[in-house]
């Protein structure tokens, strides 16, 4: 039976208030009243309700003005809802347990063997999680991810693998799955400095290259982009995916994943071979980006993973190659830059994916 309209409205407001505190941190009732456009008595009733359920508490906080008394702040109770976020990458699994409000309550990591089997990776995740009681769990995997399926990951060497079920069997709980680049994009939008971006493209450099798009803060449906397998040289070398001349082969992704700093520092120091490598990779990347920009029309591109160092060392080359392969109208307002959250982006974004679902479910 449908809920009465007043109950619907109360649930929606409750969820909006919790979302506001989770995203923006502790606030006074007056600030909440203004931010949510609700009246003071409604905010008071919602705050009482959420205090009762243990999601928020009121504390004595910052003082207002020079002679002002400290104001009462409303804040999330981190322990009230926790999300496990896991990032799987070549050689390493990382876990963060994040509390409501965004505080990291626990971190753990464990090495993974090169070319690890999915079942072993899932067992490692179970070991890291160690039975922690969390309300939601999200795993970020580099590659093309469709629901629980890792359709293709050149970094891990997995294809058409139901890793969601592997995780379920190993840990006894349901996992949401997201590709690493989309997770990082969500992280930058919600906790980094890309919140003003309407159409954000995040490029992630690992042993493979992936990209994710988020539109108005939400992952675009089927947002994973197999950036590494964009063919940039049809007569080029064979890729492990079976195609020829894929971007990640032409750029030497696995070499950069190992030693991007060695190469970029040598290029800065004037080493001619390193400069040539950096320039050629920057040209390849810029050309490939031309196709991606033409197809997705982003307003911002972030270069994450080892692409960050490569971009910093070859920004002018990337920009001129991009300019040669896109319409000026598509790049007039396009910003290219590096991510604010650095290597933490995928874990932060994976956790935010879980919180978004949890807070949505309260509606
Ligand atoms: Zn390929």
Short mmCIF file of N, CA and C in Angstrom, two decimals, residues 199-201 212-213 215 220 223 225 289-301 330 334:
data_model
loop_
_atom_site.label_atom_id
_atom_site.label_comp_id
_atom_site.label_asym_id
_atom_site.label_seq_id
_atom_site.Cartn_x
_atom_site.Cartn_y
_atom_site.Cartn_z
N UNK A 199 29.64 17.88 -16.37
CA UNK A 199 29.93 16.69 -17.16
C UNK A 199 31.44 16.42 -17.04
N UNK A 200 31.76 15.55 -16.09
CA UNK A 200 33.16 15.35 -15.70
C UNK A 200 33.69 14.04 -16.29
N UNK A 201 34.84 14.14 -16.91
CA UNK A 201 35.50 12.94 -17.45
C UNK A 201 36.77 12.71 -16.65
N UNK A 212 35.89 7.33 -16.77
CA UNK A 212 34.50 7.34 -16.29
C UNK A 212 33.91 8.72 -16.49
N UNK A 213 32.61 8.77 -16.70
CA UNK A 213 31.91 10.04 -16.89
C UNK A 213 30.86 10.18 -15.80
N UNK A 215 27.66 12.84 -14.77
CA UNK A 215 26.86 13.99 -15.21
C UNK A 215 26.04 14.46 -14.02
N UNK A 220 27.11 8.42 -15.38
CA UNK A 220 26.26 8.24 -16.54
C UNK A 220 26.05 6.75 -16.72
N UNK A 223 28.77 4.09 -17.66
CA UNK A 223 29.77 5.16 -17.76
C UNK A 223 31.20 4.69 -18.05
N UNK A 225 34.44 3.72 -19.72
CA UNK A 225 34.93 3.86 -21.09
C UNK A 225 36.24 3.07 -21.17
N UNK A 289 42.11 11.44 -26.84
CA UNK A 289 41.13 12.25 -26.10
C UNK A 289 40.23 13.02 -27.06
N UNK A 290 40.77 13.38 -28.22
CA UNK A 290 39.94 14.07 -29.21
C UNK A 290 38.68 13.28 -29.50
N UNK A 291 38.85 11.96 -29.69
CA UNK A 291 37.67 11.11 -29.98
C UNK A 291 36.73 11.06 -28.78
N UNK A 292 37.30 10.95 -27.58
CA UNK A 292 36.46 10.84 -26.37
C UNK A 292 35.71 12.14 -26.13
N UNK A 293 36.39 13.27 -26.32
CA UNK A 293 35.74 14.59 -26.12
C UNK A 293 34.64 14.79 -27.15
N UNK A 294 34.91 14.37 -28.39
CA UNK A 294 33.88 14.50 -29.43
C UNK A 294 32.63 13.69 -29.07
N UNK A 295 32.85 12.51 -28.47
CA UNK A 295 31.71 11.65 -28.15
C UNK A 295 30.99 12.05 -26.87
N UNK A 296 31.70 12.62 -25.89
CA UNK A 296 31.07 12.83 -24.57
C UNK A 296 30.92 14.30 -24.18
N UNK A 297 31.59 15.21 -24.87
CA UNK A 297 31.48 16.65 -24.62
C UNK A 297 31.58 17.04 -23.14
N UNK A 298 32.70 16.68 -22.47
CA UNK A 298 32.84 17.03 -21.05
C UNK A 298 33.19 18.50 -20.87
N UNK A 299 32.97 19.04 -19.64
CA UNK A 299 33.46 20.39 -19.36
C UNK A 299 34.75 20.35 -18.56
N UNK A 300 35.09 19.16 -18.07
CA UNK A 300 36.31 19.05 -17.29
C UNK A 300 36.91 17.65 -17.47
N UNK A 301 38.24 17.59 -17.64
CA UNK A 301 38.92 16.29 -17.72
C UNK A 301 39.97 16.26 -16.61
N UNK A 330 33.89 22.44 -29.01
CA UNK A 330 33.85 21.44 -27.94
C UNK A 330 34.93 21.69 -26.88
N UNK A 334 36.41 23.74 -22.08
CA UNK A 334 36.96 22.51 -21.51
C UNK A 334 38.17 22.82 -20.61
#
